[in-house]
Amino acid sequence: MNRKGLLQSGAFLVWVFVLAVAAPAQQEDAYRGLRAGLIEEIRADVKLTSERIGRARLTDRVLQAMLKVPRHEFVPDRLRPYAYENRPLPIGFGQTISQPYIVAVMTDLMDASEDATVLEVGTGSGYQAAVLAECVKQVYSIEIIEELGREAAERLERLGYRNVEVRTGDGYYGWKEKAPFDAIMVTAAASHIPPPLIEQLKPGGRMIIPIGSAFMTQHLMLVEKDPGSKIKTRQLLPVAFVPLTGGH
Amino acid sequence: MLPHLAVFLISAAALAYEILLMRLLGIIQWHHFASMIISLALLGFGASGTFTALAQKRLLDHFHFSFAAAAVLFSITAPASFAAAQQIPFNPLEILWDSNQFLYLVAVYLILSLPFFFAATCISIRFMHSRQSIHRVYLFDLLGAGFGALGIILLLFLLDPSECLSLICPPGLFAAAMVCLDRKTSRSVKAALILFLAGILIAVLTPFGRTGLRISEYKGLYAALRVPGAEVIRESSSPLGWITVVKSPVIPFRHVPGMSLNCTVEPPEQLGIFIDADSFTPVTRYRGNPGEAAYLDCVSSALPFHLLDRPSVLILGAGGGADVLLALYHQASSIDAVELDPEVVRLVREDFGEFAGHIYASDRVTLHIGEGRGFVAGTHRSYDLIHVSLLDSFHASAAGGFAMSESYLYTVEAFQRCIKRLRPGGFLSITRWLKIPPRDSLKLFATALAALERSGTDRPGLRLALVRSWKTCTLLVKNGEFTPREIEIMRSFCESRSFDTDYFPGITQEEVNRFNVTDEPVIHKGAMALLGPDRLEFMDRYKFNIQPASDDRPYFFHFFKWRVLPEVLSLKGRGGLPLMEWTYPILVMTLVQALAASLILIILPLFFLHSAGGRTSGEVRIGFYFLFLGLAFLFMEIAFIQKFILFLSHPLYAISVVLSSFLVFAGLGSSASGRWSGFLCRRGGWASRSAVGVAVGVIAVLSIAYLALLPSVFEKTMAMSDWAKVPLSMAFIAPLAFFMGMPFPLGLSRVADSAPHFIPWAWGINGCASVLSAVLAALLAIHLGFAMVVGFAVVLYAMAALVFWKPLG
């Protein structure tokens, strides 16, 4: 069995133990241990992919956030055993909670400072918003599906995230009253990037858009607005994969 | 006669059920998974052989009861299995993440195999019971299948697929009733009456008995309907697809794929047309002022309109009309729009005609209902622009075919034909989604290059251009060389929209990868490599298959290379899985599973037959004979269906006509084989042993002659009307199918004479071979082409004839 396999089966056994006998405090400790294992895995993966995503390691702030946010609170109860596996999980309504590796890379690519204000379009479970909330000053998040938006808002409130505001509705026009934003993340699929979102991005700001379908993030698109408000985009493959073999 | 009719009905219902299941699973899941599930479920045929081989004495002693019971069980399980399978939380998208999905998948196979198991059991029992007239049983089996295939497609024009499901029951019940009547006791006549009445009742109640479909929540329709205020405003169905029109007034659809980030216009109101709950095409509100469509000028497919002045345009795949709007915006002088699905056209023209501004009724627009490739081959008109934008292939599986997504639009021959229909200076423009790392764009480029070279163009590189937005890429092929002015227009078109130029004649390194930056300018480098001397080496080194597709290997969407699989799997944790298209591995997975299951189903009964004292020295030969036949028959059928799809230029009609003709004429061949073998047997000696050999000889000559002659016959008759092309196709298929219907009953009659207890075993092997054959044919066609599939079929038939030569011990 490889390292990851051991980690996963180990994680499962720990979870069984947690559920069966441990007291709440111990439960939290056990989850923290699982999280630490996952973060180590992500750290190693990022190292291998550094060339592609243009950075050798993720910032400590992002790693600390990933270490702190209890992913198990954001997945349906029946899927809690798998919460700390590096894989996407279904959360109902045809939505998924992204692979933690992708969440970490996307958050890092935003390059948002601690004082930043960030807009997220597509709240989903609220996990990404929570990770962002650990890293920046204020997060605004819009969800199109009412039930999801409501649940995510309640969950974030319960977990003590005071710097996240969730609202349900149309993400196309962004959140004009709170604009401009230092960074924007658009996790809801769209055939094109809504012009109002680009408008609400501060000069020097970044927008991240994962492209793909449920369970499959094909690549990431990074939109950069330079200080002169000129737009440039980059297609990033979050994977160390070169389409050509051999030298050319 | 009554039991023969019963076989006819069961066989018709079973084939109809298979096609219907493909439709239903294609709606609730995805087509490629649908064909894998059905392939495996069809092993129910193989399992019935095993079962009847083991229980043959008991089944035969109570023939009428066994047949009727199996027929009734078929009727019950056909709708019930589908309903039960829908309850299993199988999510194909999660299969690589969650090992439980494999268990769910096996459960789905097993449940859906039940109806096929019972249907095949009926036929197997009938073969055993009617040993002296096996050719007649096979006749009715094949006739039934032929009528079933045609019947369900006609029915799908009238009813929703979920409504059709309950109509699968009555034929099964009628079959049971007929067998009961045949027994002629008062109790069985009463039972027959009840079965008849039940069948009629179900048929009458059908319009009220719709099975609810649990559509995967990961399909586009589901997501659209979760949006507040979104509602279905129209629903219709045909064998081409299940169409749902959604209105979303609160949060509107705003479908403009890859719109330039420099454009700030919001698209007008749109309605969403979903086909099979996923494939999306918008209908846009249009009030007759071309200026309303200005937003469409912000996509990469608008480029050719800037290079032409009031062009005459041919649009392939008109769908909801966005491309027609684009052409109207650019004041095209005439627009021929081709759309395959008449239902989509009806919606845009009639139901939502006013909303869509009656665009298809505009003076300059002529709408043609048909398939793109066929239209290009049949028309004598020439155009300034042939425009294909984001058009995927029609899934043959929609009509019950095999879902490797063959496409005759993105082949070298298709490109050649399109270029031929261009006026001097005209453009073929093809737009596809941009994939990272690039696949479609480079394959398009390689295909266009091959087409130009094959047409005798000296410097093809001077006739090509490739640009991309952040989400789409557009290839231009010019009938002539690009002029400096055109290149200048292209540059400024891209510059103003922040689109990238990947290739045009004379492009420099400084002009690539400027706006939508990728790590490496792979598309540019790829295009240059394809134009250079090391094209083959480049295609070999590229990790995706970008070899041009041809009419004989029409697999544009096949990008998979085996050697990349380990790398992709090792990158799973780092988001590497989307690097691959999974259709091909799924096909291989299907084959592996089918092989394993078939081996068990074929070998297992042998032990029981042996222990029951039924050993025969010829059992290995019986096994191989029916294995070869099962493989050969479907190889031939599938390969010729593909050849005729190109000719009849409508996948659905082609499949219906070709499949039904094959089955019906093979049935007639089976019927004639009785007299034929009787005639030869009376002559004795080698004559009696050559029955199969003669049939195989004719099959070989005909099929090879067809491969050689059909292309030129098709070329000459392509422009004929469908009313002439259908009988012509049938005339070609009839003799071939007639002789293909002979070897099976000839072989089975011989088994019936010398080792009758092996009849069900032979039937089971035939069932397993058919499943393997369908998957193998697709794999062989991908690698070697359909001509070779026919070649393999001939070899397999020849081997079967050799096996038949020696009498059974």
PDB file of C-alpha atoms in Angstrom, chain B residues 410-533:
ATOM      1  CA  TYR B 410     -14.631  16.238 -38.380  1.00  0.00           C
ATOM      2  CA  THR B 411     -12.892  13.871 -40.807  1.00  0.00           C
ATOM      3  CA  VAL B 412     -10.365  14.562 -43.546  1.00  0.00           C
ATOM      4  CA  GLU B 413     -12.920  13.607 -46.216  1.00  0.00           C
ATOM      5  CA  ALA B 414     -15.551  15.920 -44.701  1.00  0.00           C
ATOM      6  CA  PHE B 415     -13.102  18.833 -44.698  1.00  0.00           C
ATOM      7  CA  GLN B 416     -12.236  18.095 -48.329  1.00  0.00           C
ATOM      8  CA  ARG B 417     -15.908  18.195 -49.281  1.00  0.00           C
ATOM      9  CA  CYS B 418     -16.478  21.430 -47.393  1.00  0.00           C
ATOM     10  CA  ILE B 419     -13.468  23.070 -49.062  1.00  0.00           C
ATOM     11  CA  LYS B 420     -14.822  21.948 -52.441  1.00  0.00           C
ATOM     12  CA  ARG B 421     -18.052  23.799 -51.730  1.00  0.00           C
ATOM     13  CA  LEU B 422     -16.244  27.073 -51.017  1.00  0.00           C
ATOM     14  CA  ARG B 423     -16.118  29.855 -53.548  1.00  0.00           C
ATOM     15  CA  PRO B 424     -12.645  31.125 -54.399  1.00  0.00           C
ATOM     16  CA  GLY B 425     -11.499  33.121 -51.380  1.00  0.00           C
ATOM     17  CA  GLY B 426     -14.147  31.515 -49.156  1.00  0.00           C
ATOM     18  CA  PHE B 427     -13.599  30.117 -45.648  1.00  0.00           C
ATOM     19  CA  LEU B 428     -14.392  26.990 -43.713  1.00  0.00           C
ATOM     20  CA  SER B 429     -14.606  28.095 -40.081  1.00  0.00           C
ATOM     21  CA  ILE B 430     -14.706  25.583 -37.233  1.00  0.00           C
ATOM     22  CA  THR B 431     -14.952  26.546 -33.586  1.00  0.00           C
ATOM     23  CA  ARG B 432     -14.450  24.214 -30.658  1.00  0.00           C
ATOM     24  CA  TRP B 433     -14.064  24.507 -26.890  1.00  0.00           C
ATOM     25  CA  LEU B 434     -10.520  25.235 -25.819  1.00  0.00           C
ATOM     26  CA  LYS B 435      -8.976  22.478 -23.783  1.00  0.00           C
ATOM     27  CA  ILE B 436      -5.852  22.797 -21.676  1.00  0.00           C
ATOM     28  CA  PRO B 437      -3.552  21.069 -22.627  1.00  0.00           C
ATOM     29  CA  PRO B 438      -4.734  21.586 -26.218  1.00  0.00           C
ATOM     30  CA  ARG B 439      -6.362  18.706 -28.065  1.00  0.00           C
ATOM     31  CA  ASP B 440      -9.222  19.678 -30.369  1.00  0.00           C
ATOM     32  CA  SER B 441      -7.419  22.696 -31.805  1.00  0.00           C
ATOM     33  CA  LEU B 442      -4.364  20.741 -32.895  1.00  0.00           C
ATOM     34  CA  LYS B 443      -6.409  17.828 -34.198  1.00  0.00           C
ATOM     35  CA  LEU B 444      -8.529  20.235 -36.250  1.00  0.00           C
ATOM     36  CA  PHE B 445      -5.373  21.787 -37.614  1.00  0.00           C
ATOM     37  CA  ALA B 446      -3.888  18.388 -38.517  1.00  0.00           C
ATOM     38  CA  THR B 447      -7.166  17.332 -40.159  1.00  0.00           C
ATOM     39  CA  ALA B 448      -7.373  20.497 -42.263  1.00  0.00           C
ATOM     40  CA  LEU B 449      -3.756  20.106 -43.266  1.00  0.00           C
ATOM     41  CA  ALA B 450      -4.323  16.512 -44.401  1.00  0.00           C
ATOM     42  CA  ALA B 451      -7.465  17.556 -46.310  1.00  0.00           C
ATOM     43  CA  LEU B 452      -5.634  20.347 -48.152  1.00  0.00           C
ATOM     44  CA  GLU B 453      -2.733  18.062 -49.010  1.00  0.00           C
ATOM     45  CA  ARG B 454      -5.012  15.317 -50.229  1.00  0.00           C
ATOM     46  CA  SER B 455      -6.791  17.837 -52.427  1.00  0.00           C
ATOM     47  CA  GLY B 456      -3.431  18.594 -54.049  1.00  0.00           C
ATOM     48  CA  THR B 457      -2.731  21.975 -52.444  1.00  0.00           C
ATOM     49  CA  ASP B 458       0.917  22.935 -52.711  1.00  0.00           C
ATOM     50  CA  ARG B 459       1.458  25.152 -49.706  1.00  0.00           C
ATOM     51  CA  PRO B 460      -1.376  24.361 -47.260  1.00  0.00           C
ATOM     52  CA  GLY B 461       0.243  26.469 -44.548  1.00  0.00           C
ATOM     53  CA  LEU B 462      -0.704  29.606 -46.455  1.00  0.00           C
ATOM     54  CA  ARG B 463      -4.392  28.720 -46.245  1.00  0.00           C
ATOM     55  CA  LEU B 464      -4.773  28.146 -42.515  1.00  0.00           C
ATOM     56  CA  ALA B 465      -5.296  30.309 -39.457  1.00  0.00           C
ATOM     57  CA  LEU B 466      -5.990  29.477 -35.821  1.00  0.00           C
ATOM     58  CA  VAL B 467      -7.133  31.935 -33.141  1.00  0.00           C
ATOM     59  CA  ARG B 468      -8.460  31.511 -29.630  1.00  0.00           C
ATOM     60  CA  SER B 469     -10.410  33.274 -26.933  1.00  0.00           C
ATOM     61  CA  TRP B 470     -10.041  32.190 -23.321  1.00  0.00           C
ATOM     62  CA  LYS B 471     -12.630  29.479 -23.863  1.00  0.00           C
ATOM     63  CA  THR B 472     -12.907  28.672 -27.572  1.00  0.00           C
ATOM     64  CA  CYS B 473     -10.609  28.212 -30.538  1.00  0.00           C
ATOM     65  CA  THR B 474     -11.485  28.896 -34.174  1.00  0.00           C
ATOM     66  CA  LEU B 475      -9.791  27.357 -37.189  1.00  0.00           C
ATOM     67  CA  LEU B 476     -10.065  29.012 -40.597  1.00  0.00           C
ATOM     68  CA  VAL B 477      -9.353  27.118 -43.803  1.00  0.00           C
ATOM     69  CA  LYS B 478      -9.337  29.329 -46.875  1.00  0.00           C
ATOM     70  CA  ASN B 479     -10.001  28.337 -50.437  1.00  0.00           C
ATOM     71  CA  GLY B 480      -6.975  30.293 -51.554  1.00  0.00           C
ATOM     72  CA  GLU B 481      -4.050  31.858 -49.778  1.00  0.00           C
ATOM     73  CA  PHE B 482      -4.465  34.471 -47.042  1.00  0.00           C
ATOM     74  CA  THR B 483      -3.758  37.985 -48.232  1.00  0.00           C
ATOM     75  CA  PRO B 484      -1.749  40.511 -46.186  1.00  0.00           C
ATOM     76  CA  ARG B 485      -4.936  42.549 -45.768  1.00  0.00           C
ATOM     77  CA  GLU B 486      -6.805  39.586 -44.309  1.00  0.00           C
ATOM     78  CA  ILE B 487      -3.966  38.942 -41.903  1.00  0.00           C
ATOM     79  CA  GLU B 488      -4.078  42.565 -40.829  1.00  0.00           C
ATOM     80  CA  ILE B 489      -7.835  42.350 -40.207  1.00  0.00           C
ATOM     81  CA  MET B 490      -7.306  39.170 -38.232  1.00  0.00           C
ATOM     82  CA  ARG B 491      -4.645  40.828 -36.107  1.00  0.00           C
ATOM     83  CA  SER B 492      -6.837  43.791 -35.276  1.00  0.00           C
ATOM     84  CA  PHE B 493      -9.925  41.579 -34.670  1.00  0.00           C
ATOM     85  CA  CYS B 494      -7.923  39.632 -32.092  1.00  0.00           C
ATOM     86  CA  GLU B 495      -6.164  42.647 -30.612  1.00  0.00           C
ATOM     87  CA  SER B 496      -9.415  44.501 -29.935  1.00  0.00           C
ATOM     88  CA  ARG B 497     -10.938  41.466 -28.255  1.00  0.00           C
ATOM     89  CA  SER B 498      -7.811  40.270 -26.429  1.00  0.00           C
ATOM     90  CA  PHE B 499      -7.884  37.030 -28.417  1.00  0.00           C
ATOM     91  CA  ASP B 500      -4.670  35.229 -29.263  1.00  0.00           C
ATOM     92  CA  THR B 501      -3.433  34.350 -32.712  1.00  0.00           C
ATOM     93  CA  ASP B 502      -1.856  30.912 -32.635  1.00  0.00           C
ATOM     94  CA  TYR B 503      -1.180  30.579 -36.316  1.00  0.00           C
ATOM     95  CA  PHE B 504      -1.485  32.484 -39.578  1.00  0.00           C
ATOM     96  CA  PRO B 505       0.913  32.551 -42.509  1.00  0.00           C
ATOM     97  CA  GLY B 506       4.007  34.457 -41.502  1.00  0.00           C
ATOM     98  CA  ILE B 507       3.225  34.636 -37.776  1.00  0.00           C
ATOM     99  CA  THR B 508       6.153  35.506 -35.513  1.00  0.00           C
ATOM    100  CA  GLN B 509       6.957  34.409 -31.953  1.00  0.00           C
ATOM    101  CA  GLU B 510       6.100  37.896 -30.686  1.00  0.00           C
ATOM    102  CA  GLU B 511       2.542  37.587 -31.941  1.00  0.00           C
ATOM    103  CA  VAL B 512       1.580  34.515 -29.934  1.00  0.00           C
ATOM    104  CA  ASN B 513       0.486  33.918 -26.351  1.00  0.00           C
ATOM    105  CA  ARG B 514      -0.072  37.573 -25.494  1.00  0.00           C
ATOM    106  CA  PHE B 515      -3.501  37.933 -23.917  1.00  0.00           C
ATOM    107  CA  ASN B 516      -4.611  34.594 -22.628  1.00  0.00           C
ATOM    108  CA  VAL B 517      -1.276  33.242 -21.601  1.00  0.00           C
ATOM    109  CA  THR B 518      -0.418  29.577 -21.241  1.00  0.00           C
ATOM    110  CA  ASP B 519       2.859  28.268 -19.790  1.00  0.00           C
ATOM    111  CA  GLU B 520       4.045  27.289 -23.204  1.00  0.00           C
ATOM    112  CA  PRO B 521       2.473  28.381 -26.501  1.00  0.00           C
ATOM    113  CA  VAL B 522       1.669  24.737 -27.186  1.00  0.00           C
ATOM    114  CA  ILE B 523      -0.921  25.398 -29.901  1.00  0.00           C
ATOM    115  CA  HIS B 524       1.437  27.665 -31.818  1.00  0.00           C
ATOM    116  CA  LYS B 525       4.356  25.289 -31.459  1.00  0.00           C
ATOM    117  CA  GLY B 526       2.121  22.369 -32.373  1.00  0.00           C
ATOM    118  CA  ALA B 527       0.807  24.092 -35.499  1.00  0.00           C
ATOM    119  CA  MET B 528       4.349  24.899 -36.601  1.00  0.00           C
ATOM    120  CA  ALA B 529       5.480  21.331 -35.944  1.00  0.00           C
ATOM    121  CA  LEU B 530       2.520  19.950 -37.907  1.00  0.00           C
ATOM    122  CA  LEU B 531       3.480  22.146 -40.846  1.00  0.00           C
ATOM    123  CA  GLY B 532       7.118  21.129 -40.652  1.00  0.00           C
ATOM    124  CA  PRO B 533       8.952  18.000 -41.699  1.00  0.00           C
TER     125      PRO B 533
END
